[in-house]
Coordinates of N, CA, C and O and ligand atoms in Angstrom, one line a residue:
X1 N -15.6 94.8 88.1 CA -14.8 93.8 88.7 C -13.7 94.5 89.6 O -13.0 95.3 89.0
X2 N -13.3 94.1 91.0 CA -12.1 94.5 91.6 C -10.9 94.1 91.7 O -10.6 93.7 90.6
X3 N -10.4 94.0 92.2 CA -9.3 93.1 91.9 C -9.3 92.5 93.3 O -9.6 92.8 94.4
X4 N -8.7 90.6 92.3 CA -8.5 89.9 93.4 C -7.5 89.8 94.9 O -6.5 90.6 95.0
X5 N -7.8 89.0 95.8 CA -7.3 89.7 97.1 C -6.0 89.2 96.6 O -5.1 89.7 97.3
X6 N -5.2 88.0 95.3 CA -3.9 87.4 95.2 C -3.2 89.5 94.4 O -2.2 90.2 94.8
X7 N -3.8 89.7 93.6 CA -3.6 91.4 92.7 C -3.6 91.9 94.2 O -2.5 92.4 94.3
X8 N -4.0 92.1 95.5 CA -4.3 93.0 96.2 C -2.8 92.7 97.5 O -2.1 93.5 98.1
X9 N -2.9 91.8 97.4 CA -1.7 91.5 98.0 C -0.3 90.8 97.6 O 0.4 90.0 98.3
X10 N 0.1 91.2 96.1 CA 1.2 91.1 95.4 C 1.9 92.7 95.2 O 3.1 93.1 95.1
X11 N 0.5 93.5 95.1 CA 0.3 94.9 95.0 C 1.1 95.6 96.3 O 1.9 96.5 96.1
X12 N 0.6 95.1 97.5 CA 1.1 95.3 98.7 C 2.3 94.8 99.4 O 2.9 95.4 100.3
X13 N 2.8 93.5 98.8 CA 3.7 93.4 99.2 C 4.9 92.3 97.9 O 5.3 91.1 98.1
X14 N 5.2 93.0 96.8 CA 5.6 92.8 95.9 C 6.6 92.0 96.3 O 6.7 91.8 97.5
X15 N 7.4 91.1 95.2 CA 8.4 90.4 95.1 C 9.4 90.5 94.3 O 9.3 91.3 93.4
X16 N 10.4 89.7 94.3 CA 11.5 90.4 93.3 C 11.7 91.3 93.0 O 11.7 91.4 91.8
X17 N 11.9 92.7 93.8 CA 11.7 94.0 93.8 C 13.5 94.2 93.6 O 14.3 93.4 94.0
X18 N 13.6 95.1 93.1 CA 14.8 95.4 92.4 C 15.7 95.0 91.3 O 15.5 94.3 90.4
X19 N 17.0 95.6 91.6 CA 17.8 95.7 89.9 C 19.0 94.9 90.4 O 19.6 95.2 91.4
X20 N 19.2 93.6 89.3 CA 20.3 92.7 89.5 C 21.3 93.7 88.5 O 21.0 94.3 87.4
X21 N 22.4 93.7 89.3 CA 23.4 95.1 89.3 C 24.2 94.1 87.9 O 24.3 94.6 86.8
X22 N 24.7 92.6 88.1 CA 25.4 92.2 87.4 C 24.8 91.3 86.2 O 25.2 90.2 85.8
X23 N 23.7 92.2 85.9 CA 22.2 90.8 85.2 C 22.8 90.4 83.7 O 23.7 91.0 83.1
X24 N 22.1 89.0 83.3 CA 23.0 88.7 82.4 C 21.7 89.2 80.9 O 21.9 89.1 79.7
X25 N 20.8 89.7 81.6 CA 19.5 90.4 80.3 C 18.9 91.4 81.4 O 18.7 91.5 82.6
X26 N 18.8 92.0 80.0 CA 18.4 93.8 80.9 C 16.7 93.8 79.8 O 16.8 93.9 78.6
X27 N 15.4 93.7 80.4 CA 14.5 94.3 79.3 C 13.2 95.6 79.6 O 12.3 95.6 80.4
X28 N 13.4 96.4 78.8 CA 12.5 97.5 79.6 C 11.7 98.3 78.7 O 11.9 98.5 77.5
X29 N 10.7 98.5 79.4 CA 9.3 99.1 78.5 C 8.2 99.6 78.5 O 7.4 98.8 79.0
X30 N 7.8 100.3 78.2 CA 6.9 101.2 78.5 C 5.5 101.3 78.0 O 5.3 100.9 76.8
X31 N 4.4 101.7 78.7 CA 3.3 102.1 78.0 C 3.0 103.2 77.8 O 2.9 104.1 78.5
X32 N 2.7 103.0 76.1 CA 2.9 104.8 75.8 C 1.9 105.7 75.8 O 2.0 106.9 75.5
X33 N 0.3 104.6 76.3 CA -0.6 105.8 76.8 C -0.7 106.2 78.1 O -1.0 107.4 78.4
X34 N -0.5 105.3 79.0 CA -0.4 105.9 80.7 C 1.0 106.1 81.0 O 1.3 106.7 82.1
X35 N 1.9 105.6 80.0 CA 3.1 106.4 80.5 C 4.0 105.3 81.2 O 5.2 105.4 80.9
X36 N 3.7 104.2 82.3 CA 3.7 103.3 82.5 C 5.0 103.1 82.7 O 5.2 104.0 81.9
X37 N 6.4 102.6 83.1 CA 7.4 101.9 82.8 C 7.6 101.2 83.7 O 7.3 101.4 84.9
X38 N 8.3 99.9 83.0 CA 8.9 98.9 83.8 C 10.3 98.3 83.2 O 10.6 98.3 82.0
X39 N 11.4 97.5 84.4 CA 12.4 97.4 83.9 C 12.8 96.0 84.8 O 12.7 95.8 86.0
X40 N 13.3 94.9 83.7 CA 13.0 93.3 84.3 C 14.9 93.2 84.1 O 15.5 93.8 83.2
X41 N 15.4 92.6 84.9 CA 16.6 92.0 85.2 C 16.6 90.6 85.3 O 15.8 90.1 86.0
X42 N 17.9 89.7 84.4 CA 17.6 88.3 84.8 C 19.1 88.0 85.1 O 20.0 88.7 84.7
X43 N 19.4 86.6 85.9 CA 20.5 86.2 85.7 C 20.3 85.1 85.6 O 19.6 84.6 86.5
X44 N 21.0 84.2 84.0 CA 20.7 83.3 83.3 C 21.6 82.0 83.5 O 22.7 82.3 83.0
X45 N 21.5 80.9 84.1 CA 22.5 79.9 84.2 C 22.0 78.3 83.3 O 21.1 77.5 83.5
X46 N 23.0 78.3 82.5 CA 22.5 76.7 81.4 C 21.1 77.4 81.1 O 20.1 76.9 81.6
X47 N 21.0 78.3 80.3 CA 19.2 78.9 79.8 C 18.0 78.6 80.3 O 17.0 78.2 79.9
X48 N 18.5 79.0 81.4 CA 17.4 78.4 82.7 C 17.5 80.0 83.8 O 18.5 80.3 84.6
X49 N 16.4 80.6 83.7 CA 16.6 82.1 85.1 C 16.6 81.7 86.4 O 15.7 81.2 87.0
X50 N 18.3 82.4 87.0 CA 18.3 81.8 88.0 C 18.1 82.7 89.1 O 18.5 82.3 90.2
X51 N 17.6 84.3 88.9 CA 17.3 85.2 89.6 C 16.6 86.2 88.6 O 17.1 86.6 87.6
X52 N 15.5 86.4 89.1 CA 14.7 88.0 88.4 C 14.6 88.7 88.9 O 14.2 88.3 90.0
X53 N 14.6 90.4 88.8 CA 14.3 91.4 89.7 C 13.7 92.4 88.6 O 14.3 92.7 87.6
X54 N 12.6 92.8 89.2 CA 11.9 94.1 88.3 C 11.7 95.2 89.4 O 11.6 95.1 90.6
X55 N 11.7 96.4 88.4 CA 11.4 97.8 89.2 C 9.9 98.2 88.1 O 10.0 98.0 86.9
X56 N 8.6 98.6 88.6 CA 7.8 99.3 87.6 C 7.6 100.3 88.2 O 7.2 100.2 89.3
X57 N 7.6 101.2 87.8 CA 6.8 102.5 88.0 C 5.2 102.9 87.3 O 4.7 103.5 86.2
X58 N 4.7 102.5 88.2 CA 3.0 102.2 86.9 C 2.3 102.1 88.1 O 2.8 102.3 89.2
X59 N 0.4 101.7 87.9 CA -0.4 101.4 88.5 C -0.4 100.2 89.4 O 0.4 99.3 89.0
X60 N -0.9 99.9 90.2 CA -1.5 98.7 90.9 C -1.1 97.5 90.0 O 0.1 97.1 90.0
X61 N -2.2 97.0 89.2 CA -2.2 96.4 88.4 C -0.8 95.7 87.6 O -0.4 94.5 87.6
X62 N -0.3 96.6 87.0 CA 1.3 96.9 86.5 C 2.4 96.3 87.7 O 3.5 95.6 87.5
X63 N 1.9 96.7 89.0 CA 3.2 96.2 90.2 C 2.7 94.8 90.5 O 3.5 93.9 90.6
X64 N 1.8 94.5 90.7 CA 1.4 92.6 90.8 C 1.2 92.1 89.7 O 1.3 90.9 89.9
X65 N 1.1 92.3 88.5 CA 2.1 91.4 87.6 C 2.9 91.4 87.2 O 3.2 90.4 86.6
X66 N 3.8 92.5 87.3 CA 5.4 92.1 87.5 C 5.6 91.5 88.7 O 6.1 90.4 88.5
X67 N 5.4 91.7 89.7 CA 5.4 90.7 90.5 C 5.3 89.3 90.8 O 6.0 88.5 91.5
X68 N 4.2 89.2 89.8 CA 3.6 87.8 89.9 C 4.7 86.6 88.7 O 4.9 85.4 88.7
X69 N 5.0 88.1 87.7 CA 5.6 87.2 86.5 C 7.3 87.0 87.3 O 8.1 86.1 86.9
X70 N 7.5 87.6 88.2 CA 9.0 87.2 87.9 C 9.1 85.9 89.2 O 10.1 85.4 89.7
X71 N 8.1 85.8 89.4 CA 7.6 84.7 90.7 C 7.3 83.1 89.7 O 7.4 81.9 90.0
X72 N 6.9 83.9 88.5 CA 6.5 82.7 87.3 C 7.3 82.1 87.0 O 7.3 80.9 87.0
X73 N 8.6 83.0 86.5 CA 9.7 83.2 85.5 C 11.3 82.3 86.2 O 12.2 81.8 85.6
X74 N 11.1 82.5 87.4 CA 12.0 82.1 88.5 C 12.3 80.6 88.1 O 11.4 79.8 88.4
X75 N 13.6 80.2 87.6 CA 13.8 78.9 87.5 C 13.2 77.9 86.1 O 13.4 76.7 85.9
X76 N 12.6 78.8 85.5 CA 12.1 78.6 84.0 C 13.5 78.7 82.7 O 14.1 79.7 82.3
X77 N 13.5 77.1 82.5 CA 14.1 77.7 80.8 C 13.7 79.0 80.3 O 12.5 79.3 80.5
X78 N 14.7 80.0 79.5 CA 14.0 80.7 79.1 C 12.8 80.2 77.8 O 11.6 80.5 77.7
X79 N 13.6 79.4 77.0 CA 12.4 78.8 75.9 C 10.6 79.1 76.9 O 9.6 79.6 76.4
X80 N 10.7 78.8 78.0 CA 9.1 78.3 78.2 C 8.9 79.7 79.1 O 7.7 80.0 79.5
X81 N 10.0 80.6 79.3 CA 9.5 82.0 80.2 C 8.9 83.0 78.9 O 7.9 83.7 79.2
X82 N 9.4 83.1 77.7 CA 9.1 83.9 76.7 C 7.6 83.2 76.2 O 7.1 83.7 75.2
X83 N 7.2 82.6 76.6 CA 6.2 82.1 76.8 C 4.6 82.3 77.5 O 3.5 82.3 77.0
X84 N 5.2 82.5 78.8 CA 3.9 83.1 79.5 C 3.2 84.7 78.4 O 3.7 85.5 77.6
X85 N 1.9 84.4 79.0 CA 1.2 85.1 78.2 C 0.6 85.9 79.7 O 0.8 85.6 80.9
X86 N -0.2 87.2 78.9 CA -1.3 88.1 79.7 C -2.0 87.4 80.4 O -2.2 87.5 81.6
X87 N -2.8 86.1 79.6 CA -3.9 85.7 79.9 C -3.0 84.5 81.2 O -3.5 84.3 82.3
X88 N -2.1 84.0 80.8 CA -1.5 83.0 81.6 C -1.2 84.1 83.4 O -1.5 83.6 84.5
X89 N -0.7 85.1 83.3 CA -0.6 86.4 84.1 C -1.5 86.7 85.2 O -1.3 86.9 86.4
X90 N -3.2 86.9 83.8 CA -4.2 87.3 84.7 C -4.8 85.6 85.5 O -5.3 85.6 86.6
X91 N -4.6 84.5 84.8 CA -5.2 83.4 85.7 C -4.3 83.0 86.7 O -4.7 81.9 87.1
X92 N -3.1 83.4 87.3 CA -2.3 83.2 88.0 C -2.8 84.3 89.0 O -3.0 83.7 90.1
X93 N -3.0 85.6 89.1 CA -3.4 86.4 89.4 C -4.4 86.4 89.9 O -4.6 87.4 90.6
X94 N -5.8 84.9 89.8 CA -7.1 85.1 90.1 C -7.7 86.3 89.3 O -8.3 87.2 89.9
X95 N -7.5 86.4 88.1 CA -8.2 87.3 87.1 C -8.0 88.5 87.5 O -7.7 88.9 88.7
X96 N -8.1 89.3 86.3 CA -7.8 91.0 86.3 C -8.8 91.6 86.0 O -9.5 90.9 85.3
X97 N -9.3 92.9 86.4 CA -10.3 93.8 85.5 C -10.5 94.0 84.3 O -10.0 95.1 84.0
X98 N -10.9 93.7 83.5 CA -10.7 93.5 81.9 C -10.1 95.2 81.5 O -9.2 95.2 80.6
X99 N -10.3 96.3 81.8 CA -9.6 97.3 81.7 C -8.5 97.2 82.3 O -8.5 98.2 83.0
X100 N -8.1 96.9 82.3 CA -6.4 96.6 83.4 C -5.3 95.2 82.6 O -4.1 95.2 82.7
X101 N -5.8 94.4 82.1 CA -5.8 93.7 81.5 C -4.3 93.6 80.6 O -3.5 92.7 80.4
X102 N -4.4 95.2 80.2 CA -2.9 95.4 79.5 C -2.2 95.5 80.1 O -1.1 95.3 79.7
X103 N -2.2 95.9 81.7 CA -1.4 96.7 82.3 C 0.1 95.1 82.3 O 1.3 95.2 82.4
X104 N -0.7 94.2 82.2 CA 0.3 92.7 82.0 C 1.0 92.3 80.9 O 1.5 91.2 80.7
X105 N 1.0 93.4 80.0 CA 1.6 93.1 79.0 C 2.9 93.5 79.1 O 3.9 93.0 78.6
X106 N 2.9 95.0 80.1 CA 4.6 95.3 80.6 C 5.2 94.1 81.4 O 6.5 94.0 81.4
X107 N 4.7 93.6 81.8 CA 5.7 92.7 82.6 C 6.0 91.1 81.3 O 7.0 90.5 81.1
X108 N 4.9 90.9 80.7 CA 5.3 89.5 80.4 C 6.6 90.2 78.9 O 7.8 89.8 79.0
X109 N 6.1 91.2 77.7 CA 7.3 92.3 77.1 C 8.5 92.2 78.1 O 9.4 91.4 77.7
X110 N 8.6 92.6 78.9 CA 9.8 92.9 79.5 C 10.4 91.7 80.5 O 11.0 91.9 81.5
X111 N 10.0 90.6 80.0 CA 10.6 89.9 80.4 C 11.1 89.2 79.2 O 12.3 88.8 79.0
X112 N 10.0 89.2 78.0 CA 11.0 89.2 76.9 C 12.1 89.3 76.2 O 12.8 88.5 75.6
X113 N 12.0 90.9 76.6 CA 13.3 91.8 75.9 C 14.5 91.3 76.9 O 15.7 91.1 76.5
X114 N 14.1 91.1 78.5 CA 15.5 90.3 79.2 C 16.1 89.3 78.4 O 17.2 89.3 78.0
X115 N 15.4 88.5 78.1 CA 15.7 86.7 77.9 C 16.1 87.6 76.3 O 17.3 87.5 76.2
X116 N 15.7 88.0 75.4 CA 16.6 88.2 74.1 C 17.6 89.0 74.4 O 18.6 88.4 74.3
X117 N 17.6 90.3 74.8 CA 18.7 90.9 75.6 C 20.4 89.9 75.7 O 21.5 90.0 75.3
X118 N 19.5 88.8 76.6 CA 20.8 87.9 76.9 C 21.2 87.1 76.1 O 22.4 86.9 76.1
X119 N 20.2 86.4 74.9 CA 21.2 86.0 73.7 C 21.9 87.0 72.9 O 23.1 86.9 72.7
X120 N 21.3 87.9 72.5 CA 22.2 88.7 71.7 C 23.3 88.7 72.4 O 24.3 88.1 71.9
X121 N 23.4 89.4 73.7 CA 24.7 88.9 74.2 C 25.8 87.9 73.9 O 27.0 88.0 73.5
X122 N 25.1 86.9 74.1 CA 26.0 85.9 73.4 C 26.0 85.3 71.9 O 26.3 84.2 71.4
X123 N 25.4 86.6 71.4 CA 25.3 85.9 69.8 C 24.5 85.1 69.3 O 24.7 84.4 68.4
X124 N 23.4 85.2 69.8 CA 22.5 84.2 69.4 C 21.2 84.7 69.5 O 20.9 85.5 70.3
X125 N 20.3 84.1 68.4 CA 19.3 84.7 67.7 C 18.1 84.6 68.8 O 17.8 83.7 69.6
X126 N 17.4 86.1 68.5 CA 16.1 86.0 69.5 C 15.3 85.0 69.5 O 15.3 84.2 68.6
X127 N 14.6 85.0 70.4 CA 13.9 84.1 70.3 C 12.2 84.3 70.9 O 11.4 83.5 70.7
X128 N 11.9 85.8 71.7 CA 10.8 86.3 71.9 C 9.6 86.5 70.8 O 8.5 86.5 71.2
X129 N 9.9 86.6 69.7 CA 8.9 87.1 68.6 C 8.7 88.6 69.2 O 9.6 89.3 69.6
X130 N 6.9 89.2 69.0 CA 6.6 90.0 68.9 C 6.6 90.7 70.6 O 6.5 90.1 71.6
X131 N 6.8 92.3 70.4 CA 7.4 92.2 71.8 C 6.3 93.8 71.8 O 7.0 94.8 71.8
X132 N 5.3 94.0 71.8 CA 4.2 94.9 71.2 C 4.1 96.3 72.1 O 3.8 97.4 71.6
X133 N 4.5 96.1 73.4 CA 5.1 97.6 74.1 C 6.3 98.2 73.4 O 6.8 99.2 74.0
X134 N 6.9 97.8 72.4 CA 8.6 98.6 72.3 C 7.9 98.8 71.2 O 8.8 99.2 70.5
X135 N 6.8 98.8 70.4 CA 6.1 99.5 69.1 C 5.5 100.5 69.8 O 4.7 100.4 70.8
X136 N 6.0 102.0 69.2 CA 5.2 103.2 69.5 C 4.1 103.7 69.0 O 3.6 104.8 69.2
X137 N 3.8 102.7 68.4 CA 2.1 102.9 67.5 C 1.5 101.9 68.2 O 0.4 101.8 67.8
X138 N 1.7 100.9 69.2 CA 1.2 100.0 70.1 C -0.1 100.7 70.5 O 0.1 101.9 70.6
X139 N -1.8 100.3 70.7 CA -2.2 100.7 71.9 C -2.9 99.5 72.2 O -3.7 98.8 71.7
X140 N -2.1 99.7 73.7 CA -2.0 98.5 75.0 C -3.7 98.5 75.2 O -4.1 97.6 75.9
X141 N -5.0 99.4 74.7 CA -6.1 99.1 75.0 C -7.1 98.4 74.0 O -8.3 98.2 74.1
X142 N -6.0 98.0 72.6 CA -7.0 97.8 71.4 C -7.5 96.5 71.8 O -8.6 96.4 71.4
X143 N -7.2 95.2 72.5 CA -7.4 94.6 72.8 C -8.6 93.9 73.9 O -9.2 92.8 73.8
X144 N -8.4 95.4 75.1 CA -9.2 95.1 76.2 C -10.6 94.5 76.0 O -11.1 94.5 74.9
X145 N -11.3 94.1 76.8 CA -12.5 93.6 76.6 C -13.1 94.5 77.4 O -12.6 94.8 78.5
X146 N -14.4 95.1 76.9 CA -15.6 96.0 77.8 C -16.8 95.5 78.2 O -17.6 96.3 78.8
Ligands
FES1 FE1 -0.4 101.8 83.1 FE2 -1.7 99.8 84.2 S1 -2.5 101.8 83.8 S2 0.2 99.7 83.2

């Protein structure tokens, strides 16, 4: 499978590209078999994201769905942004390569760790659950489908 022309042109011309200097959640994370990193910024108004910006340093794959998620994520309660899933990712996406598949788990993780990031901040209890890139016994491929 190749990737769709929406992956081919998120890839090419990314969005929400960069670091909110004054962010009110910082979340970042990595994949620890390709090595992979990405790093999601939010600023949060009434628990609702009222700007996202990510930087990844990774494959194709990895830069159009952080792209695509912070395009998701934009103006979402956090409750329903900690939410999106891979699978919600890759069908926004017009489907992914089933080996590639993980490369979406850095972005929806690290948007995560933003949105908990920002409660802790203010004292208040996470609310992402399991967050499976920040485990170093993670592998991002046990799942893929062949
Ligand atoms: Fe590393 Fe895609 S190969 S995230």
């Amino acid at each position: 499978m190749l990737y769709s022309d929406k992956v081919m042109e998120h890839f090419g011309n990314p969005r929400n590209v960069g670091v909110i200097e004054d962010a009110d959640g910082v979340g970042e994370v990595g994949n620890p078999v390709c090595g992979d990193v990405m790093k999601i910024t939010i600023k949060v108004n009434d628990d609702r994201i009222d700007d996202i910006r990510f930087q990844t340093l990774g494959c194709g794959a990895a830069i159009a769905t952080s792209s695509i998620v912070t395009e998701m994520a934009k103006g979402m309660a956090i409750q329903d942004a900690v939410k999106i899933s891979k699978n919600d990712v890759a069908s926004e996406l017009g489907g992914l390569p089933p080996a590639k598949m993980h490369c979406s788990i850095l972005a929806t993780d690290g948007l995560k760790l933003a949105v908990d990031d920002y409660l802790k901040k203010h004292g208040r209890e996470p609310i992402a659950g399991e967050v499976k890139s920040a485990d170093p016994t993670f592998d991002p491929h046990e799942d893929d489908e062949h």
